[in-house]
């Protein structure tokens, strides 16, 4: 049994632990024995925090994984440096990552930090199984369940990004220091088993002091994560030989996995321990750093106030410092320019998800800044906002906002998807309806909810299509879409369709032909710099915009929305930036060179790399 001091001294460079012979063979002596640590809740809790810390490291989730994974789908698009196919950022988003990518082929990149976290979790799990009173001590039971869960989180994200990966479920020994990749099916089965066990140990939201916050794991999240992994395990995916298929493992059939996922989702819903809030309020609470459990948020990666780049990458762009932020930041990513027009115009989620303005200098206002309209090629996410924070963001790139990893809405839509597959749409409707219903005002319920559900419930296939659409409208900007499209075997199909829609939007063809060429805006609050915008909707006209300028004090935007110097703003480079290769040929990132080179020949790249 290794001493738990290893957890505190394992070097970041060990990452996959393939070049740390001296560290692992050293006769390290701990001043506190494992038995003491794992029979004392406050000490065992410290070990858990050591695992959580792996999210925060500079090149881990903070500035790499959350900045790049899932950035380009049919609804999401990287904006920063995206049109240069040689840029490291663009490669990671556009299905063209090189194994030598400078963002990732570093000793302390996401791969390294994820495996460091897994090793720490393995040591904690082994120590607690050996020494903790897991039958009778509720505090230790909770911590043990959390250790199983956090290991599953890191593995889940490794599987999303890399497909087949090394499976390490025991602490490293000299004999297991260098290992090859395992079939992902083996890992999925272990994680599904682990989370089933973890759910027996952790408490429901607000059942204990520990589970009163969404920065710690609760039973609702554990069950929801298990459901998500079941859907992934049963879904499609590119295999090392390049083929795309479901698993051949009889334990991972659609029927078996969807049954488990359905049951887990229904357990959560029937527990009445979580609530669906208003869509906008959910994200105001995220930016406002409300972490009380029992709301829509099930679990959040808990970044410290001076750590993490969630707003820095995902928030509405601030081109200058303002009353909201001491740094010009935000807007590295945004929704696909066509997404706004995919929503029903009355869908309340649209104007939260798709933002057609940024914050820029405005010398005519005493506050010196205001919202400023954007052209058609650029939109920002509105789910994450400096202006919704209750504190001024720090003067560097770290804003400290948590990453909302799982929402209760996902539980409802997973329930609807699994029940539709197993029993048909009639049984699934009641879990689809709450998500659809809150997206529309009370006045629109009959047409947009009741009538719509009646139309899409005519068959299992049609209802599945409605779920595919609803998950786009609900979760765009939360980086769930890429894995959804992969498991449905729709990644390439939907991204090529997105390119086609972008080509039409660029020249205002098809359903976009009635969009005006200019936007028109008016300051509506001089104390905040907020504007009202006309010209966004299909059917708006430049003629009416001119009347607003003449009679209502609006200003016409200084540039044409769709063209610059007579050429489309959405040009070939912009469209090409969505995917530089066929996404179905490159569903996963390569293992990056640093880790290939330090694997003692055990790791190789597949998937056409």
Short mmCIF file of C-alpha atoms in Angstrom, two decimals, residues 81-534:
data_model
loop_
_atom_site.label_atom_id
_atom_site.label_comp_id
_atom_site.label_asym_id
_atom_site.label_seq_id
_atom_site.Cartn_x
_atom_site.Cartn_y
_atom_site.Cartn_z
CA UNK A 81 -8.17 32.58 -34.43
CA UNK A 82 -10.64 30.22 -36.06
CA UNK A 83 -10.09 30.95 -39.73
CA UNK A 84 -6.36 30.17 -39.73
CA UNK A 85 -6.17 26.40 -40.29
CA UNK A 86 -2.59 26.37 -38.99
CA UNK A 87 -3.45 27.95 -35.66
CA UNK A 88 -3.38 25.56 -32.69
CA UNK A 89 -6.79 26.77 -31.45
CA UNK A 90 -8.44 26.31 -34.82
CA UNK A 91 -7.02 22.80 -35.22
CA UNK A 92 -8.50 21.63 -31.94
CA UNK A 93 -11.95 22.93 -32.83
CA UNK A 94 -12.11 22.08 -36.53
CA UNK A 95 -11.32 18.34 -36.59
CA UNK A 96 -7.74 18.83 -37.75
CA UNK A 97 -5.67 18.59 -34.58
CA UNK A 98 -2.03 17.75 -35.14
CA UNK A 99 -0.35 15.41 -32.62
CA UNK A 100 2.22 18.19 -32.16
CA UNK A 101 -0.42 20.80 -31.31
CA UNK A 102 1.31 23.42 -29.19
CA UNK A 103 -1.66 23.83 -26.84
CA UNK A 104 -1.84 20.17 -25.99
CA UNK A 105 1.53 18.52 -26.52
CA UNK A 106 2.81 19.82 -23.21
CA UNK A 107 3.76 18.00 -20.04
CA UNK A 108 0.96 19.58 -18.00
CA UNK A 109 -1.82 19.54 -20.59
CA UNK A 110 -5.32 18.09 -20.08
CA UNK A 111 -4.26 14.50 -20.75
CA UNK A 112 -1.60 14.77 -18.04
CA UNK A 113 -3.82 16.46 -15.49
CA UNK A 114 -6.71 14.06 -16.04
CA UNK A 115 -4.50 11.06 -15.44
CA UNK A 116 -2.92 12.74 -12.46
CA UNK A 117 -6.42 13.18 -11.02
CA UNK A 118 -7.25 9.55 -11.78
CA UNK A 119 -4.12 8.35 -9.99
CA UNK A 120 -4.99 10.45 -6.97
CA UNK A 121 -8.52 9.08 -7.03
CA UNK A 122 -7.22 5.50 -7.32
CA UNK A 123 -5.08 6.02 -4.24
CA UNK A 124 -8.02 7.48 -2.32
CA UNK A 125 -10.40 4.71 -3.36
CA UNK A 126 -7.90 2.01 -2.42
CA UNK A 127 -7.18 3.69 0.91
CA UNK A 128 -10.85 4.05 1.79
CA UNK A 129 -11.68 0.49 0.81
CA UNK A 130 -8.84 -0.68 3.04
CA UNK A 131 -9.31 1.48 6.12
CA UNK A 132 -12.60 3.41 6.14
CA UNK A 133 -15.70 2.26 7.98
CA UNK A 134 -17.91 2.48 4.91
CA UNK A 135 -20.76 0.64 6.57
CA UNK A 136 -21.27 2.93 9.54
CA UNK A 137 -19.57 6.31 9.06
CA UNK A 138 -21.77 8.61 6.91
CA UNK A 139 -19.02 11.18 6.36
CA UNK A 140 -16.60 8.58 5.06
CA UNK A 141 -19.34 6.97 2.98
CA UNK A 142 -19.98 10.30 1.27
CA UNK A 143 -16.29 10.85 0.59
CA UNK A 144 -15.87 7.36 -0.83
CA UNK A 145 -18.81 7.90 -3.19
CA UNK A 146 -17.33 11.23 -4.24
CA UNK A 147 -13.96 9.62 -4.99
CA UNK A 148 -15.63 7.10 -7.30
CA UNK A 149 -17.59 9.90 -8.94
CA UNK A 150 -14.74 12.29 -9.56
CA UNK A 151 -12.72 9.51 -11.14
CA UNK A 152 -15.68 8.84 -13.43
CA UNK A 153 -15.88 12.53 -14.38
CA UNK A 154 -12.27 12.62 -15.52
CA UNK A 155 -12.65 9.34 -17.40
CA UNK A 156 -15.88 10.54 -19.03
CA UNK A 157 -14.11 13.59 -20.41
CA UNK A 158 -11.08 11.59 -21.55
CA UNK A 159 -13.39 9.22 -23.42
CA UNK A 160 -15.22 12.13 -25.08
CA UNK A 161 -12.02 13.66 -26.35
CA UNK A 162 -9.83 10.64 -27.14
CA UNK A 163 -12.01 7.53 -27.52
CA UNK A 164 -9.95 4.49 -26.54
CA UNK A 165 -7.52 5.37 -23.73
CA UNK A 166 -5.42 3.57 -21.09
CA UNK A 167 -7.55 2.10 -18.33
CA UNK A 168 -6.12 2.67 -14.85
CA UNK A 169 -8.35 1.66 -11.98
CA UNK A 170 -5.59 0.71 -9.52
CA UNK A 171 -2.65 2.77 -8.23
CA UNK A 172 0.40 2.59 -10.45
CA UNK A 173 3.13 0.08 -9.74
CA UNK A 174 6.47 -0.41 -11.44
CA UNK A 175 4.85 -3.18 -13.48
CA UNK A 176 1.93 -1.02 -14.68
CA UNK A 177 3.76 2.23 -15.31
CA UNK A 178 3.60 1.82 -19.09
CA UNK A 179 0.39 0.40 -20.51
CA UNK A 180 -1.39 0.46 -23.85
CA UNK A 181 -4.83 1.79 -24.59
CA UNK A 182 -7.87 -0.26 -23.62
CA UNK A 183 -11.07 -0.69 -25.55
CA UNK A 184 -13.40 2.08 -24.35
CA UNK A 185 -16.12 -0.52 -23.71
CA UNK A 186 -14.09 -1.91 -20.81
CA UNK A 187 -13.83 1.53 -19.28
CA UNK A 188 -17.50 2.37 -19.78
CA UNK A 189 -18.54 -0.83 -18.03
CA UNK A 190 -16.30 -0.08 -15.07
CA UNK A 191 -17.55 3.50 -14.78
CA UNK A 192 -21.19 2.43 -14.95
CA UNK A 193 -20.54 -0.09 -12.20
CA UNK A 194 -18.61 2.47 -10.13
CA UNK A 195 -21.36 5.06 -10.35
CA UNK A 196 -23.96 2.49 -9.39
CA UNK A 197 -21.89 1.87 -6.27
CA UNK A 198 -21.27 5.58 -5.65
CA UNK A 199 -25.00 6.30 -5.65
CA UNK A 200 -25.34 4.03 -2.61
CA UNK A 201 -22.91 6.19 -0.65
CA UNK A 202 -23.57 9.84 -1.50
CA UNK A 203 -26.57 11.77 -0.20
CA UNK A 204 -29.34 13.47 -2.14
CA UNK A 205 -29.15 17.25 -2.69
CA UNK A 206 -29.60 19.05 0.65
CA UNK A 207 -29.83 15.77 2.56
CA UNK A 208 -26.58 16.66 4.33
CA UNK A 209 -24.44 19.75 4.78
CA UNK A 210 -21.97 18.44 2.21
CA UNK A 211 -24.68 18.06 -0.44
CA UNK A 212 -26.17 21.49 0.21
CA UNK A 213 -23.85 22.92 -2.44
CA UNK A 214 -23.47 22.03 -6.12
CA UNK A 215 -19.70 22.21 -5.72
CA UNK A 216 -19.84 18.74 -4.11
CA UNK A 217 -21.30 15.55 -5.54
CA UNK A 218 -24.82 14.42 -4.68
CA UNK A 219 -26.91 11.40 -5.58
CA UNK A 220 -28.86 13.24 -8.29
CA UNK A 221 -25.67 14.12 -10.15
CA UNK A 222 -24.17 10.65 -9.72
CA UNK A 223 -27.26 9.04 -11.22
CA UNK A 224 -27.42 11.61 -14.01
CA UNK A 225 -23.77 11.06 -14.90
CA UNK A 226 -24.40 7.33 -14.96
CA UNK A 227 -27.29 7.88 -17.35
CA UNK A 228 -25.15 10.08 -19.60
CA UNK A 229 -22.40 7.45 -19.73
CA UNK A 230 -24.92 4.71 -20.52
CA UNK A 231 -26.15 6.68 -23.53
CA UNK A 232 -22.57 7.25 -24.69
CA UNK A 233 -21.64 3.59 -24.19
CA UNK A 234 -24.63 2.43 -26.23
CA UNK A 235 -24.11 5.03 -28.92
CA UNK A 236 -22.07 5.21 -32.06
CA UNK A 237 -18.44 6.25 -32.20
CA UNK A 238 -15.35 6.04 -34.35
CA UNK A 239 -13.24 3.00 -33.54
CA UNK A 240 -9.44 2.78 -33.87
CA UNK A 241 -9.76 1.16 -37.31
CA UNK A 242 -11.73 4.17 -38.52
CA UNK A 243 -15.15 2.52 -38.66
CA UNK A 244 -18.12 4.11 -36.90
CA UNK A 245 -20.31 1.69 -35.03
CA UNK A 246 -22.00 0.84 -31.77
CA UNK A 247 -20.35 -1.44 -29.26
CA UNK A 248 -20.35 -5.18 -29.97
CA UNK A 249 -20.29 -5.94 -26.24
CA UNK A 250 -23.51 -7.71 -25.18
CA UNK A 251 -23.44 -5.78 -21.90
CA UNK A 252 -23.63 -2.46 -23.73
CA UNK A 253 -26.66 -2.94 -25.95
CA UNK A 254 -29.09 -0.09 -26.49
CA UNK A 255 -31.79 -1.95 -24.58
CA UNK A 256 -29.60 -2.60 -21.52
CA UNK A 257 -27.97 0.82 -21.42
CA UNK A 258 -31.13 2.79 -22.11
CA UNK A 259 -32.96 0.85 -19.41
CA UNK A 260 -30.35 1.80 -16.83
CA UNK A 261 -30.33 5.41 -18.02
CA UNK A 262 -34.12 5.60 -17.92
CA UNK A 263 -34.30 4.19 -14.42
CA UNK A 264 -31.63 6.56 -13.13
CA UNK A 265 -33.39 9.58 -14.61
CA UNK A 266 -36.74 8.55 -13.18
CA UNK A 267 -35.16 8.01 -9.76
CA UNK A 268 -33.88 11.59 -9.84
CA UNK A 269 -37.18 13.06 -11.00
CA UNK A 270 -39.21 11.04 -8.51
CA UNK A 271 -36.91 12.04 -5.66
CA UNK A 272 -38.22 15.63 -5.88
CA UNK A 273 -34.83 16.89 -4.74
CA UNK A 274 -34.20 19.19 -7.72
CA UNK A 275 -36.24 21.82 -9.52
CA UNK A 276 -36.43 23.19 -13.03
CA UNK A 277 -36.04 26.94 -12.78
CA UNK A 278 -36.67 29.54 -15.43
CA UNK A 279 -34.15 29.19 -18.25
CA UNK A 280 -32.71 32.69 -17.94
CA UNK A 281 -32.65 32.56 -14.16
CA UNK A 282 -30.56 29.40 -14.21
CA UNK A 283 -27.74 31.24 -15.97
CA UNK A 284 -28.13 34.41 -13.95
CA UNK A 285 -27.59 32.25 -10.88
CA UNK A 286 -24.53 30.65 -12.50
CA UNK A 287 -22.94 34.04 -13.18
CA UNK A 288 -24.15 35.25 -9.79
CA UNK A 289 -22.32 32.31 -8.19
CA UNK A 290 -25.36 30.85 -6.46
CA UNK A 291 -24.24 27.34 -5.52
CA UNK A 292 -27.19 26.15 -3.41
CA UNK A 293 -28.17 22.58 -4.27
CA UNK A 294 -31.67 21.52 -5.22
CA UNK A 295 -32.00 23.93 -8.13
CA UNK A 296 -31.42 23.16 -11.81
CA UNK A 297 -27.64 22.92 -11.48
CA UNK A 298 -26.66 19.42 -10.40
CA UNK A 299 -22.89 19.86 -10.23
CA UNK A 300 -20.37 22.55 -11.19
CA UNK A 301 -16.60 22.45 -11.54
CA UNK A 302 -15.74 24.71 -8.59
CA UNK A 303 -13.27 27.31 -9.79
CA UNK A 304 -11.88 29.68 -7.17
CA UNK A 305 -12.53 33.44 -7.64
CA UNK A 306 -9.11 33.97 -9.24
CA UNK A 307 -9.08 30.78 -11.28
CA UNK A 308 -10.87 29.54 -14.38
CA UNK A 309 -11.69 31.10 -17.73
CA UNK A 310 -15.39 30.45 -18.22
CA UNK A 311 -16.47 34.06 -18.77
CA UNK A 312 -13.14 34.85 -20.43
CA UNK A 313 -13.97 32.40 -23.22
CA UNK A 314 -17.75 32.07 -23.24
CA UNK A 315 -19.18 35.41 -22.10
CA UNK A 316 -20.42 38.23 -24.31
CA UNK A 317 -17.42 40.07 -25.72
CA UNK A 318 -16.20 43.17 -23.84
CA UNK A 319 -13.84 45.07 -26.11
CA UNK A 320 -12.97 47.53 -23.36
CA UNK A 321 -13.00 47.57 -19.59
CA UNK A 322 -16.37 48.57 -18.21
CA UNK A 323 -18.49 48.76 -15.11
CA UNK A 324 -18.60 44.95 -15.31
CA UNK A 325 -15.02 43.87 -15.91
CA UNK A 326 -11.49 45.13 -15.49
CA UNK A 327 -10.35 43.24 -18.57
CA UNK A 328 -11.30 43.26 -22.22
CA UNK A 329 -12.41 39.64 -22.64
CA UNK A 330 -15.13 37.21 -23.61
CA UNK A 331 -16.32 36.03 -26.99
CA UNK A 332 -13.76 33.41 -27.92
CA UNK A 333 -16.68 31.19 -28.90
CA UNK A 334 -20.27 31.70 -29.90
CA UNK A 335 -23.32 30.14 -31.52
CA UNK A 336 -23.38 29.33 -35.21
CA UNK A 337 -24.70 32.41 -37.08
CA UNK A 338 -27.58 30.33 -38.43
CA UNK A 339 -28.75 29.13 -35.01
CA UNK A 340 -30.75 32.27 -34.21
CA UNK A 341 -32.90 31.50 -37.25
CA UNK A 342 -33.37 27.84 -36.33
CA UNK A 343 -35.19 28.79 -33.14
CA UNK A 344 -38.88 29.53 -33.18
CA UNK A 345 -38.95 33.35 -32.85
CA UNK A 346 -41.07 32.98 -29.73
CA UNK A 347 -38.67 30.56 -28.02
CA UNK A 348 -37.47 32.33 -24.89
CA UNK A 349 -34.15 30.49 -25.03
CA UNK A 350 -33.11 32.11 -28.30
CA UNK A 351 -32.31 35.57 -26.96
CA UNK A 352 -30.36 34.09 -24.03
CA UNK A 353 -28.31 31.74 -26.18
CA UNK A 354 -27.66 33.99 -29.22
CA UNK A 355 -26.42 37.53 -28.62
CA UNK A 356 -26.07 39.98 -31.58
CA UNK A 357 -24.03 42.63 -29.76
CA UNK A 358 -20.81 43.24 -27.86
CA UNK A 359 -19.72 45.87 -25.33
CA UNK A 360 -17.60 48.64 -26.84
CA UNK A 361 -16.46 52.20 -26.08
CA UNK A 362 -19.13 54.89 -26.39
CA UNK A 363 -17.94 58.40 -25.56
CA UNK A 364 -21.47 59.82 -25.77
CA UNK A 365 -22.43 58.09 -22.51
CA UNK A 366 -21.09 59.02 -19.10
CA UNK A 367 -20.25 55.38 -18.37
CA UNK A 368 -18.11 55.31 -21.53
CA UNK A 369 -19.39 51.99 -22.90
CA UNK A 370 -22.51 50.54 -24.47
CA UNK A 371 -23.73 47.55 -26.35
CA UNK A 372 -22.71 47.64 -30.01
CA UNK A 373 -24.35 45.67 -32.83
CA UNK A 374 -22.50 42.89 -34.62
CA UNK A 375 -22.50 41.78 -38.23
CA UNK A 376 -24.00 38.49 -39.35
CA UNK A 377 -20.77 36.47 -39.07
CA UNK A 378 -20.40 36.96 -35.29
CA UNK A 379 -22.73 36.08 -32.43
CA UNK A 380 -21.91 35.51 -28.77
CA UNK A 381 -23.30 33.22 -26.10
CA UNK A 382 -25.50 34.96 -23.56
CA UNK A 383 -25.56 32.21 -20.96
CA UNK A 384 -22.37 33.49 -19.38
CA UNK A 385 -22.07 37.22 -18.64
CA UNK A 386 -19.73 39.53 -16.80
CA UNK A 387 -22.74 41.82 -16.39
CA UNK A 388 -24.60 39.18 -14.36
CA UNK A 389 -21.73 38.72 -11.89
CA UNK A 390 -22.07 40.08 -8.37
CA UNK A 391 -18.42 41.10 -8.24
CA UNK A 392 -15.99 42.75 -10.60
CA UNK A 393 -14.04 40.21 -12.61
CA UNK A 394 -10.33 40.21 -11.86
CA UNK A 395 -7.85 42.14 -13.94
CA UNK A 396 -6.45 39.09 -15.69
CA UNK A 397 -7.89 36.24 -17.72
CA UNK A 398 -9.25 34.28 -14.73
CA UNK A 399 -12.80 35.14 -13.70
CA UNK A 400 -13.59 32.34 -11.26
CA UNK A 401 -17.00 31.39 -12.65
CA UNK A 402 -17.90 27.74 -12.17
CA UNK A 403 -18.45 25.46 -15.15
CA UNK A 404 -22.02 24.11 -15.11
CA UNK A 405 -21.33 20.46 -15.83
CA UNK A 406 -24.84 19.03 -15.59
CA UNK A 407 -28.33 20.52 -15.46
CA UNK A 408 -31.61 18.98 -14.34
CA UNK A 409 -33.02 19.74 -17.81
CA UNK A 410 -30.62 17.11 -19.16
CA UNK A 411 -32.21 14.53 -16.88
CA UNK A 412 -35.65 15.23 -18.36
CA UNK A 413 -34.45 15.05 -21.94
CA UNK A 414 -32.44 11.87 -21.29
CA UNK A 415 -35.57 10.39 -19.74
CA UNK A 416 -37.59 11.38 -22.80
CA UNK A 417 -34.98 9.94 -25.18
CA UNK A 418 -34.62 6.61 -23.41
CA UNK A 419 -38.33 6.11 -22.83
CA UNK A 420 -39.08 6.94 -26.46
CA UNK A 421 -36.55 4.32 -27.54
CA UNK A 422 -37.84 1.67 -25.14
CA UNK A 423 -41.57 2.39 -25.08
CA UNK A 424 -42.42 4.95 -27.73
CA UNK A 425 -43.37 8.63 -27.74
CA UNK A 426 -46.66 8.38 -25.84
CA UNK A 427 -44.81 7.34 -22.68
CA UNK A 428 -41.97 9.81 -23.26
CA UNK A 429 -44.00 12.98 -23.77
CA UNK A 430 -44.41 13.84 -20.09
CA UNK A 431 -40.61 14.20 -19.72
CA UNK A 432 -40.22 16.24 -22.91
CA UNK A 433 -43.06 18.61 -22.12
CA UNK A 434 -41.56 20.45 -19.10
CA UNK A 435 -38.49 21.51 -21.10
CA UNK A 436 -40.50 22.58 -24.12
CA UNK A 437 -43.14 24.29 -22.00
CA UNK A 438 -40.83 26.61 -20.12
CA UNK A 439 -39.33 27.77 -23.42
CA UNK A 440 -42.56 29.57 -24.35
CA UNK A 441 -44.82 32.09 -22.71
CA UNK A 442 -48.17 31.09 -21.28
CA UNK A 443 -49.91 32.64 -24.29
CA UNK A 444 -47.97 30.38 -26.68
CA UNK A 445 -48.48 27.05 -24.88
CA UNK A 446 -51.33 25.78 -27.03
CA UNK A 447 -49.56 26.31 -30.35
CA UNK A 448 -45.89 25.94 -29.51
CA UNK A 449 -46.14 23.19 -26.92
CA UNK A 450 -49.40 21.23 -27.15
CA UNK A 451 -49.75 21.37 -30.92
CA UNK A 452 -46.04 20.84 -31.49
CA UNK A 453 -45.90 17.80 -29.22
CA UNK A 454 -48.93 16.31 -30.94
CA UNK A 455 -47.17 16.72 -34.30
CA UNK A 456 -43.85 15.17 -33.23
CA UNK A 457 -45.40 12.30 -31.28
CA UNK A 458 -46.76 10.50 -34.33
CA UNK A 459 -43.82 8.06 -34.37
CA UNK A 460 -40.70 7.07 -32.48
CA UNK A 461 -38.47 8.42 -35.27
CA UNK A 462 -40.21 11.78 -35.45
CA UNK A 463 -40.09 12.17 -31.68
CA UNK A 464 -36.40 11.33 -31.69
CA UNK A 465 -35.83 14.08 -34.26
CA UNK A 466 -37.64 16.49 -31.94
CA UNK A 467 -35.31 15.49 -29.08
CA UNK A 468 -32.28 16.09 -31.31
CA UNK A 469 -33.59 19.59 -32.03
CA UNK A 470 -34.61 20.30 -28.45
CA UNK A 471 -31.20 19.40 -27.09
CA UNK A 472 -29.68 21.89 -29.53
CA UNK A 473 -32.03 24.67 -28.44
CA UNK A 474 -31.54 23.84 -24.77
CA UNK A 475 -27.81 23.13 -24.46
CA UNK A 476 -25.96 25.10 -27.15
CA UNK A 477 -22.87 26.65 -25.59
CA UNK A 478 -22.65 24.01 -22.85
CA UNK A 479 -20.43 21.71 -24.94
CA UNK A 480 -22.76 18.70 -24.94
CA UNK A 481 -23.60 18.78 -28.62
CA UNK A 482 -20.49 17.11 -30.05
CA UNK A 483 -20.86 13.97 -27.97
CA UNK A 484 -24.59 13.90 -28.68
CA UNK A 485 -24.00 14.04 -32.43
CA UNK A 486 -21.31 11.36 -32.23
CA UNK A 487 -23.45 8.93 -30.26
CA UNK A 488 -26.37 9.48 -32.67
CA UNK A 489 -24.05 9.00 -35.69
CA UNK A 490 -25.00 12.45 -36.94
CA UNK A 491 -21.76 14.43 -36.52
CA UNK A 492 -20.66 14.66 -40.14
CA UNK A 493 -24.19 14.87 -41.49
CA UNK A 494 -25.17 17.79 -39.28
CA UNK A 495 -21.92 19.72 -39.68
CA UNK A 496 -22.10 19.51 -43.46
CA UNK A 497 -25.71 20.67 -43.24
CA UNK A 498 -24.52 23.58 -41.08
CA UNK A 499 -22.00 24.53 -43.76
CA UNK A 500 -24.75 24.49 -46.37
CA UNK A 501 -26.92 26.77 -44.22
CA UNK A 502 -23.98 29.13 -43.69
CA UNK A 503 -23.52 29.37 -47.46
CA UNK A 504 -27.18 30.31 -47.85
CA UNK A 505 -27.04 32.84 -45.01
CA UNK A 506 -23.93 34.45 -46.48
CA UNK A 507 -25.83 35.51 -49.61
CA UNK A 508 -29.32 35.68 -48.07
CA UNK A 509 -30.83 32.79 -49.98
CA UNK A 510 -33.58 30.40 -48.97
CA UNK A 511 -35.26 31.26 -45.71
CA UNK A 512 -32.77 34.08 -45.14
CA UNK A 513 -33.69 36.10 -48.23
CA UNK A 514 -36.01 38.46 -46.32
CA UNK A 515 -33.41 39.70 -43.85
CA UNK A 516 -32.52 43.41 -44.12
CA UNK A 517 -29.01 44.50 -45.02
CA UNK A 518 -28.61 46.80 -41.99
CA UNK A 519 -29.28 46.71 -38.27
CA UNK A 520 -30.85 49.67 -36.47
CA UNK A 521 -30.31 50.42 -32.81
CA UNK A 522 -31.22 52.84 -30.03
CA UNK A 523 -29.81 53.37 -26.54
CA UNK A 524 -32.64 52.51 -24.15
CA UNK A 525 -30.76 52.93 -20.86
CA UNK A 526 -27.95 55.48 -20.60
CA UNK A 527 -27.05 54.20 -17.13
CA UNK A 528 -26.25 50.71 -18.41
CA UNK A 529 -25.55 51.22 -22.11
CA UNK A 530 -28.23 48.76 -23.21
CA UNK A 531 -29.64 49.04 -26.73
CA UNK A 532 -32.73 47.93 -28.62
CA UNK A 533 -32.05 46.38 -32.01
CA UNK A 534 -34.24 46.21 -35.10
#
